[in-house]
C-alpha cells in the first residue's frame, strides 16, 4: 500500500507491522478534524526511519512529547503535521528534510522558533500558532520560498528585521502577541496588504505603537511612508 490511515481513540503507538511497509508514502494517525477527538500516542518511535519513501506524515491531535532524531532520515518528506500535541522542542535533524514544504506545529508548547526549521529551504507553509514563542531567529531569512507564516497567539515582543527579507510572503498572521513595533523595513513585504486584503496580514490583539494601526491599514505603501517620515524628522 502507498497510503495508510490508522484510527481509534485508544491509539497509543504505531503498530510494528507498519514499519515493514517500505513503499508507504502517506501515513495518517490523526483523528478527523471535525471530531474533536484526541489520540494518546506519546512517542513517535525511532523505527519511523524504516519508511524511507514517506512523503506525508499526519500525527495531529495526539499527545506527542518528543520527535525522534531519525525523522531527519525521511528525505522524501514533503508534508508533516504535528499540531495539537505536547512538543516543547524539535530535533536538530529536522533541518535535513530539504523537500519539506508544509509544516504544521500549532498548539504545542514551543517557546522559540526552532533554529533547524530555518534550514528548510523548500518550506512554503509554516504554522506555529498557539505556542509560547518569544523570539524569531534572524536566520529565518533563509526560508526564501516561504509564502505563509502563521504566528498567532504566541508571546512575541518583537520581530527581527530579517523577516522583511521574506519577499515571497503572501500571508503573515501576527495576531494576539505583544508587539509594540514593526521592523522599519516591514513595508518592503509588498505581497502583504493588510489594507486591501485583510486575510493577508493580521495584527489584531497587539499593542502596536510604531506604526499605529491606522497606518498599517494603508498597507505596505502606508507603512513605508510612515517610516520614511520618521527618518526625515
Short mmCIF file of N, CA, C and O in Angstrom, two decimals, residues 89-195:
data_model
loop_
_atom_site.label_atom_id
_atom_site.label_comp_id
_atom_site.label_asym_id
_atom_site.label_seq_id
_atom_site.Cartn_x
_atom_site.Cartn_y
_atom_site.Cartn_z
N UNK A 89 10.11 20.97 22.02
CA UNK A 89 11.32 21.13 21.20
C UNK A 89 11.23 20.21 20.00
O UNK A 89 10.37 19.31 19.94
N UNK A 90 12.13 20.43 19.05
CA UNK A 90 12.22 19.59 17.85
C UNK A 90 13.67 19.21 17.65
O UNK A 90 14.58 19.98 17.99
N UNK A 91 13.94 18.03 17.09
CA UNK A 91 15.33 17.61 16.90
C UNK A 91 16.02 18.42 15.82
O UNK A 91 15.40 18.82 14.82
N UNK A 92 17.31 18.67 16.00
CA UNK A 92 18.09 19.40 15.01
C UNK A 92 18.08 18.70 13.66
O UNK A 92 18.19 19.35 12.60
N UNK A 93 17.92 17.39 13.68
CA UNK A 93 17.94 16.60 12.45
C UNK A 93 16.80 16.95 11.50
O UNK A 93 16.84 16.62 10.31
N UNK A 94 15.77 17.63 11.99
CA UNK A 94 14.68 18.03 11.09
C UNK A 94 15.16 18.97 9.99
O UNK A 94 14.54 19.09 8.94
N UNK A 95 16.28 19.63 10.23
CA UNK A 95 16.83 20.52 9.23
C UNK A 95 17.27 19.80 7.96
O UNK A 95 17.54 20.45 6.94
N UNK A 96 17.33 18.46 8.01
CA UNK A 96 17.74 17.68 6.84
C UNK A 96 16.57 17.41 5.88
O UNK A 96 16.79 16.89 4.78
N UNK A 97 15.35 17.78 6.26
CA UNK A 97 14.18 17.49 5.42
C UNK A 97 14.05 18.54 4.32
O UNK A 97 13.16 19.39 4.33
N UNK A 98 14.93 18.47 3.35
CA UNK A 98 15.04 19.53 2.35
C UNK A 98 13.95 19.51 1.28
O UNK A 98 13.91 20.41 0.43
N UNK A 99 13.05 18.52 1.32
CA UNK A 99 11.91 18.54 0.41
C UNK A 99 10.63 19.00 1.12
O UNK A 99 9.59 19.12 0.49
N UNK A 100 10.73 19.23 2.42
CA UNK A 100 9.55 19.61 3.20
C UNK A 100 9.05 20.99 2.78
O UNK A 100 9.81 21.96 2.77
N UNK A 101 7.77 21.07 2.40
CA UNK A 101 7.22 22.37 2.01
C UNK A 101 6.06 22.80 2.90
O UNK A 101 5.64 23.97 2.86
N UNK A 102 5.54 21.90 3.74
CA UNK A 102 4.42 22.26 4.60
C UNK A 102 4.62 21.66 5.98
O UNK A 102 4.74 20.43 6.12
N UNK A 103 4.66 22.52 7.01
CA UNK A 103 4.92 22.06 8.38
C UNK A 103 3.91 22.71 9.32
O UNK A 103 3.80 23.94 9.40
N UNK A 104 3.17 21.89 10.04
CA UNK A 104 2.12 22.34 10.96
C UNK A 104 2.53 22.03 12.39
O UNK A 104 2.69 20.87 12.76
N UNK A 105 2.67 23.09 13.21
CA UNK A 105 3.12 22.92 14.60
C UNK A 105 2.23 23.69 15.58
O UNK A 105 2.63 23.96 16.71
N UNK A 106 1.03 24.05 15.17
CA UNK A 106 0.15 24.85 16.02
C UNK A 106 -0.22 24.09 17.29
O UNK A 106 -0.31 22.85 17.31
N UNK A 107 -0.45 24.87 18.35
CA UNK A 107 -0.94 24.33 19.62
C UNK A 107 -0.02 23.26 20.20
O UNK A 107 -0.41 22.12 20.42
N UNK A 108 1.23 23.65 20.41
CA UNK A 108 2.18 22.83 21.15
C UNK A 108 2.72 23.68 22.30
O UNK A 108 2.03 24.60 22.75
N UNK A 109 3.91 23.38 22.78
CA UNK A 109 4.49 24.13 23.91
C UNK A 109 5.85 24.69 23.54
O UNK A 109 6.75 24.77 24.39
N UNK A 110 6.03 25.08 22.28
CA UNK A 110 7.31 25.63 21.83
C UNK A 110 7.50 27.04 22.38
O UNK A 110 6.59 27.87 22.32
N UNK A 111 8.68 27.32 22.91
CA UNK A 111 8.98 28.65 23.46
C UNK A 111 9.82 29.49 22.51
O UNK A 111 10.02 30.68 22.74
N UNK A 112 10.34 28.88 21.46
CA UNK A 112 11.08 29.61 20.45
C UNK A 112 10.90 28.91 19.12
O UNK A 112 10.54 27.74 19.06
N UNK A 113 11.10 29.65 18.06
CA UNK A 113 11.05 29.04 16.73
C UNK A 113 12.33 28.25 16.56
O UNK A 113 13.42 28.83 16.53
N UNK A 114 12.25 26.92 16.51
CA UNK A 114 13.46 26.10 16.50
C UNK A 114 14.38 26.44 15.32
O UNK A 114 13.92 26.53 14.17
N UNK A 115 15.65 26.63 15.61
CA UNK A 115 16.62 27.02 14.58
C UNK A 115 16.67 26.04 13.40
O UNK A 115 16.84 26.49 12.25
N UNK A 116 16.53 24.70 13.62
CA UNK A 116 16.59 23.78 12.48
C UNK A 116 15.56 24.08 11.39
O UNK A 116 15.80 23.81 10.22
N UNK A 117 14.44 24.67 11.78
CA UNK A 117 13.39 24.96 10.80
C UNK A 117 13.87 25.97 9.76
O UNK A 117 13.41 25.98 8.63
N UNK A 118 14.81 26.81 10.16
CA UNK A 118 15.30 27.85 9.26
C UNK A 118 16.26 27.31 8.21
O UNK A 118 16.77 28.05 7.37
N UNK A 119 16.51 25.99 8.25
CA UNK A 119 17.32 25.34 7.23
C UNK A 119 16.47 24.73 6.12
O UNK A 119 17.00 24.22 5.15
N UNK A 120 15.15 24.79 6.30
CA UNK A 120 14.24 24.12 5.37
C UNK A 120 13.96 25.03 4.18
O UNK A 120 12.95 25.74 4.13
N UNK A 121 14.85 25.03 3.20
CA UNK A 121 14.80 25.97 2.10
C UNK A 121 13.58 25.80 1.20
O UNK A 121 13.24 26.71 0.46
N UNK A 122 12.94 24.62 1.25
CA UNK A 122 11.77 24.39 0.37
C UNK A 122 10.46 24.74 1.06
O UNK A 122 9.39 24.64 0.45
N UNK A 123 10.51 25.17 2.32
CA UNK A 123 9.29 25.41 3.08
C UNK A 123 8.50 26.57 2.50
O UNK A 123 9.02 27.67 2.30
N UNK A 124 7.22 26.32 2.21
CA UNK A 124 6.33 27.39 1.73
C UNK A 124 5.23 27.69 2.74
O UNK A 124 4.62 28.76 2.69
N UNK A 125 4.97 26.76 3.67
CA UNK A 125 3.89 26.94 4.65
C UNK A 125 4.40 26.54 6.03
O UNK A 125 4.90 25.42 6.22
N UNK A 126 4.28 27.45 7.01
CA UNK A 126 4.70 27.15 8.38
C UNK A 126 3.67 27.72 9.34
O UNK A 126 3.41 28.93 9.36
N UNK A 127 3.10 26.85 10.16
CA UNK A 127 2.11 27.27 11.16
C UNK A 127 2.64 26.94 12.55
O UNK A 127 2.78 25.78 12.91
N UNK A 128 2.98 27.98 13.31
CA UNK A 128 3.43 27.79 14.69
C UNK A 128 2.53 28.61 15.62
O UNK A 128 2.97 29.12 16.65
N UNK A 129 1.26 28.72 15.27
CA UNK A 129 0.30 29.45 16.10
C UNK A 129 0.06 28.74 17.42
O UNK A 129 0.25 27.53 17.54
N UNK A 130 -0.38 29.53 18.40
CA UNK A 130 -0.81 28.98 19.69
C UNK A 130 0.28 28.16 20.37
O UNK A 130 0.07 27.02 20.76
N UNK A 131 1.46 28.75 20.47
CA UNK A 131 2.55 28.18 21.26
C UNK A 131 2.94 29.23 22.30
O UNK A 131 2.10 30.03 22.72
N UNK A 132 4.19 29.22 22.73
CA UNK A 132 4.67 30.21 23.72
C UNK A 132 5.92 30.90 23.18
O UNK A 132 6.80 31.29 23.93
N UNK A 133 5.97 31.06 21.87
CA UNK A 133 7.17 31.57 21.21
C UNK A 133 7.40 33.04 21.55
O UNK A 133 6.51 33.88 21.41
N UNK A 134 8.63 33.34 21.99
CA UNK A 134 9.01 34.71 22.36
C UNK A 134 9.94 35.35 21.34
O UNK A 134 9.97 36.57 21.20
N UNK A 135 10.71 34.51 20.64
CA UNK A 135 11.71 35.06 19.72
C UNK A 135 11.69 34.34 18.38
O UNK A 135 11.36 33.16 18.29
N UNK A 136 12.06 35.07 17.35
CA UNK A 136 12.22 34.54 16.00
C UNK A 136 13.70 34.69 15.64
O UNK A 136 14.23 35.80 15.69
N UNK A 137 14.40 33.60 15.31
CA UNK A 137 15.83 33.73 15.00
C UNK A 137 16.06 34.51 13.71
O UNK A 137 15.23 34.46 12.78
N UNK A 138 17.17 35.22 13.65
CA UNK A 138 17.46 36.04 12.47
C UNK A 138 17.65 35.20 11.21
O UNK A 138 17.40 35.69 10.10
N UNK A 139 18.05 33.92 11.38
CA UNK A 139 18.27 33.11 10.18
C UNK A 139 16.97 32.64 9.54
O UNK A 139 16.99 31.83 8.61
N UNK A 140 15.85 33.18 9.99
CA UNK A 140 14.59 32.90 9.30
C UNK A 140 14.66 33.42 7.86
O UNK A 140 13.92 32.97 6.99
N UNK A 141 15.59 34.34 7.61
CA UNK A 141 15.74 34.89 6.26
C UNK A 141 16.08 33.82 5.23
O UNK A 141 15.91 34.03 4.03
N UNK A 142 16.58 32.65 5.68
CA UNK A 142 16.94 31.58 4.76
C UNK A 142 15.72 30.89 4.16
O UNK A 142 15.85 30.14 3.18
N UNK A 143 14.53 31.12 4.73
CA UNK A 143 13.32 30.49 4.21
C UNK A 143 12.81 31.30 3.02
O UNK A 143 11.72 31.89 3.04
N UNK A 144 13.59 31.30 1.98
CA UNK A 144 13.35 32.18 0.84
C UNK A 144 12.05 31.89 0.10
O UNK A 144 11.49 32.77 -0.56
N UNK A 145 11.55 30.66 0.20
CA UNK A 145 10.34 30.29 -0.54
C UNK A 145 9.08 30.41 0.31
O UNK A 145 7.98 30.14 -0.18
N UNK A 146 9.23 30.80 1.56
CA UNK A 146 8.09 30.83 2.47
C UNK A 146 7.01 31.78 1.98
O UNK A 146 7.28 32.96 1.69
N UNK A 147 5.78 31.27 1.87
CA UNK A 147 4.65 32.07 1.42
C UNK A 147 3.65 32.34 2.54
O UNK A 147 2.97 33.37 2.53
N UNK A 148 3.55 31.40 3.49
CA UNK A 148 2.59 31.53 4.58
C UNK A 148 3.29 31.30 5.91
O UNK A 148 3.93 30.26 6.11
N UNK A 149 3.17 32.27 6.83
CA UNK A 149 3.76 32.15 8.16
C UNK A 149 2.70 32.56 9.17
O UNK A 149 2.25 33.72 9.20
N UNK A 150 2.27 31.62 10.00
CA UNK A 150 1.21 31.86 10.97
C UNK A 150 1.81 31.84 12.37
O UNK A 150 2.32 30.82 12.83
N UNK A 151 1.73 32.99 13.05
CA UNK A 151 2.35 33.16 14.38
C UNK A 151 1.36 33.67 15.41
O UNK A 151 1.74 34.25 16.43
N UNK A 152 0.08 33.48 15.18
CA UNK A 152 -0.93 33.97 16.10
C UNK A 152 -0.80 33.34 17.49
O UNK A 152 -0.32 32.21 17.63
N UNK A 153 -1.27 34.06 18.51
CA UNK A 153 -1.36 33.53 19.87
C UNK A 153 -0.03 32.97 20.37
O UNK A 153 0.08 31.82 20.77
N UNK A 154 1.00 33.82 20.30
CA UNK A 154 2.28 33.50 20.90
C UNK A 154 2.65 34.61 21.88
O UNK A 154 1.76 35.34 22.34
N UNK A 155 3.93 34.75 22.19
CA UNK A 155 4.37 35.76 23.16
C UNK A 155 5.43 36.67 22.55
O UNK A 155 6.33 37.14 23.24
N UNK A 156 5.32 36.92 21.25
CA UNK A 156 6.31 37.74 20.55
C UNK A 156 6.25 39.20 21.00
O UNK A 156 5.18 39.81 21.03
N UNK A 157 7.42 39.75 21.33
CA UNK A 157 7.53 41.16 21.69
C UNK A 157 8.18 41.97 20.57
O UNK A 157 8.07 43.20 20.57
N UNK A 158 8.85 41.28 19.66
CA UNK A 158 9.49 41.97 18.54
C UNK A 158 9.69 41.00 17.39
O UNK A 158 9.64 39.78 17.57
N UNK A 159 9.91 41.57 16.21
CA UNK A 159 10.24 40.80 15.01
C UNK A 159 11.63 41.22 14.54
O UNK A 159 11.93 42.43 14.53
N UNK A 160 12.46 40.28 14.13
CA UNK A 160 13.76 40.68 13.59
C UNK A 160 13.61 41.32 12.21
O UNK A 160 12.66 41.01 11.47
N UNK A 161 14.51 42.21 11.87
CA UNK A 161 14.50 42.84 10.55
C UNK A 161 14.54 41.79 9.44
O UNK A 161 14.04 42.01 8.34
N UNK A 162 15.13 40.63 9.74
CA UNK A 162 15.30 39.59 8.72
C UNK A 162 13.97 39.07 8.19
O UNK A 162 13.92 38.52 7.08
N UNK A 163 12.89 39.21 8.96
CA UNK A 163 11.58 38.80 8.47
C UNK A 163 11.24 39.57 7.19
O UNK A 163 10.57 39.05 6.29
N UNK A 164 11.73 40.78 7.09
CA UNK A 164 11.43 41.64 5.95
C UNK A 164 12.14 41.18 4.68
O UNK A 164 11.90 41.74 3.60
N UNK A 165 13.01 40.18 4.79
CA UNK A 165 13.69 39.63 3.62
C UNK A 165 12.90 38.48 2.99
O UNK A 165 13.30 37.95 1.96
N UNK A 166 11.80 38.10 3.63
CA UNK A 166 10.97 37.00 3.11
C UNK A 166 10.02 37.56 2.06
O UNK A 166 8.81 37.67 2.27
N UNK A 167 10.56 37.91 0.92
CA UNK A 167 9.80 38.66 -0.09
C UNK A 167 8.70 37.85 -0.76
O UNK A 167 7.88 38.40 -1.49
N UNK A 168 8.68 36.52 -0.56
CA UNK A 168 7.61 35.70 -1.15
C UNK A 168 6.42 35.54 -0.22
O UNK A 168 5.45 34.86 -0.56
N UNK A 169 6.48 36.15 0.97
CA UNK A 169 5.36 36.02 1.91
C UNK A 169 4.09 36.64 1.34
O UNK A 169 4.08 37.81 0.94
N UNK A 170 3.03 35.85 1.32
CA UNK A 170 1.72 36.34 0.94
C UNK A 170 0.80 36.44 2.15
O UNK A 170 -0.14 37.24 2.15
N UNK A 171 1.06 35.61 3.15
CA UNK A 171 0.21 35.59 4.34
C UNK A 171 1.09 35.60 5.59
O UNK A 171 1.96 34.74 5.74
N UNK A 172 0.88 36.57 6.47
CA UNK A 172 1.62 36.67 7.72
C UNK A 172 0.64 37.05 8.81
O UNK A 172 0.15 38.18 8.87
N UNK A 173 0.35 36.11 9.69
CA UNK A 173 -0.60 36.36 10.77
C UNK A 173 0.16 36.50 12.08
O UNK A 173 0.83 35.58 12.53
N UNK A 174 0.04 37.68 12.69
CA UNK A 174 0.77 38.02 13.91
C UNK A 174 -0.16 38.37 15.06
O UNK A 174 0.28 38.89 16.09
N UNK A 175 -1.43 38.09 14.91
CA UNK A 175 -2.42 38.49 15.91
C UNK A 175 -2.16 37.91 17.29
O UNK A 175 -1.60 36.83 17.44
N UNK A 176 -2.60 38.66 18.30
CA UNK A 176 -2.54 38.22 19.70
C UNK A 176 -1.14 37.85 20.15
O UNK A 176 -0.89 36.75 20.65
N UNK A 177 -0.22 38.79 19.95
CA UNK A 177 1.12 38.71 20.53
C UNK A 177 1.32 39.96 21.39
O UNK A 177 0.35 40.56 21.85
N UNK A 178 2.58 40.35 21.62
CA UNK A 178 2.86 41.53 22.45
C UNK A 178 3.66 42.56 21.66
O UNK A 178 4.49 43.29 22.21
N UNK A 179 3.42 42.65 20.37
CA UNK A 179 4.19 43.52 19.50
C UNK A 179 3.80 44.99 19.68
O UNK A 179 2.62 45.35 19.54
N UNK A 180 4.81 45.83 19.95
CA UNK A 180 4.59 47.27 20.04
C UNK A 180 5.11 47.99 18.80
O UNK A 180 4.75 49.14 18.56
N UNK A 181 5.96 47.29 18.05
CA UNK A 181 6.52 47.93 16.85
C UNK A 181 6.79 46.88 15.79
O UNK A 181 6.89 45.69 16.08
N UNK A 182 6.91 47.36 14.55
CA UNK A 182 7.28 46.52 13.42
C UNK A 182 8.65 46.96 12.93
O UNK A 182 9.05 48.12 13.13
N UNK A 183 9.40 46.08 12.28
CA UNK A 183 10.69 46.49 11.71
C UNK A 183 10.52 47.62 10.70
O UNK A 183 9.50 47.70 10.01
N UNK A 184 11.52 48.47 10.62
CA UNK A 184 11.44 49.63 9.73
C UNK A 184 11.26 49.24 8.27
O UNK A 184 10.69 50.00 7.48
N UNK A 185 11.73 48.04 7.90
CA UNK A 185 11.64 47.60 6.51
C UNK A 185 10.38 46.77 6.24
O UNK A 185 10.26 46.17 5.17
N UNK A 186 9.44 46.76 7.18
CA UNK A 186 8.26 45.91 7.03
C UNK A 186 7.48 46.22 5.76
O UNK A 186 6.92 45.33 5.13
N UNK A 187 7.48 47.47 5.35
CA UNK A 187 6.75 47.85 4.14
C UNK A 187 7.33 47.27 2.86
O UNK A 187 6.71 47.38 1.80
N UNK A 188 8.52 46.64 2.96
CA UNK A 188 9.11 46.00 1.78
C UNK A 188 8.45 44.66 1.46
O UNK A 188 8.69 44.08 0.40
N UNK A 189 7.62 44.17 2.38
CA UNK A 189 6.89 42.92 2.11
C UNK A 189 5.68 43.28 1.25
O UNK A 189 4.53 43.30 1.72
N UNK A 190 5.93 43.52 -0.01
CA UNK A 190 4.91 44.10 -0.89
C UNK A 190 3.80 43.13 -1.26
O UNK A 190 2.75 43.55 -1.77
N UNK A 191 3.98 41.83 -1.02
CA UNK A 191 2.92 40.88 -1.31
C UNK A 191 1.90 40.81 -0.18
O UNK A 191 0.87 40.15 -0.31
N UNK A 192 2.20 41.47 0.95
CA UNK A 192 1.25 41.58 2.05
C UNK A 192 0.49 42.89 1.89
O UNK A 192 1.05 43.90 1.51
N UNK A 193 -0.80 42.84 2.20
CA UNK A 193 -1.57 44.07 2.12
C UNK A 193 -2.71 44.01 3.13
O UNK A 193 -3.78 43.47 2.87
N UNK A 194 -2.43 44.52 4.30
CA UNK A 194 -3.44 44.49 5.35
C UNK A 194 -4.63 45.37 5.00
O UNK A 194 -5.75 45.13 5.40
N UNK A 195 -4.39 46.41 4.24
CA UNK A 195 -5.46 47.33 3.93
C UNK A 195 -6.49 46.78 2.97
O UNK A 195 -7.69 46.92 3.17
#
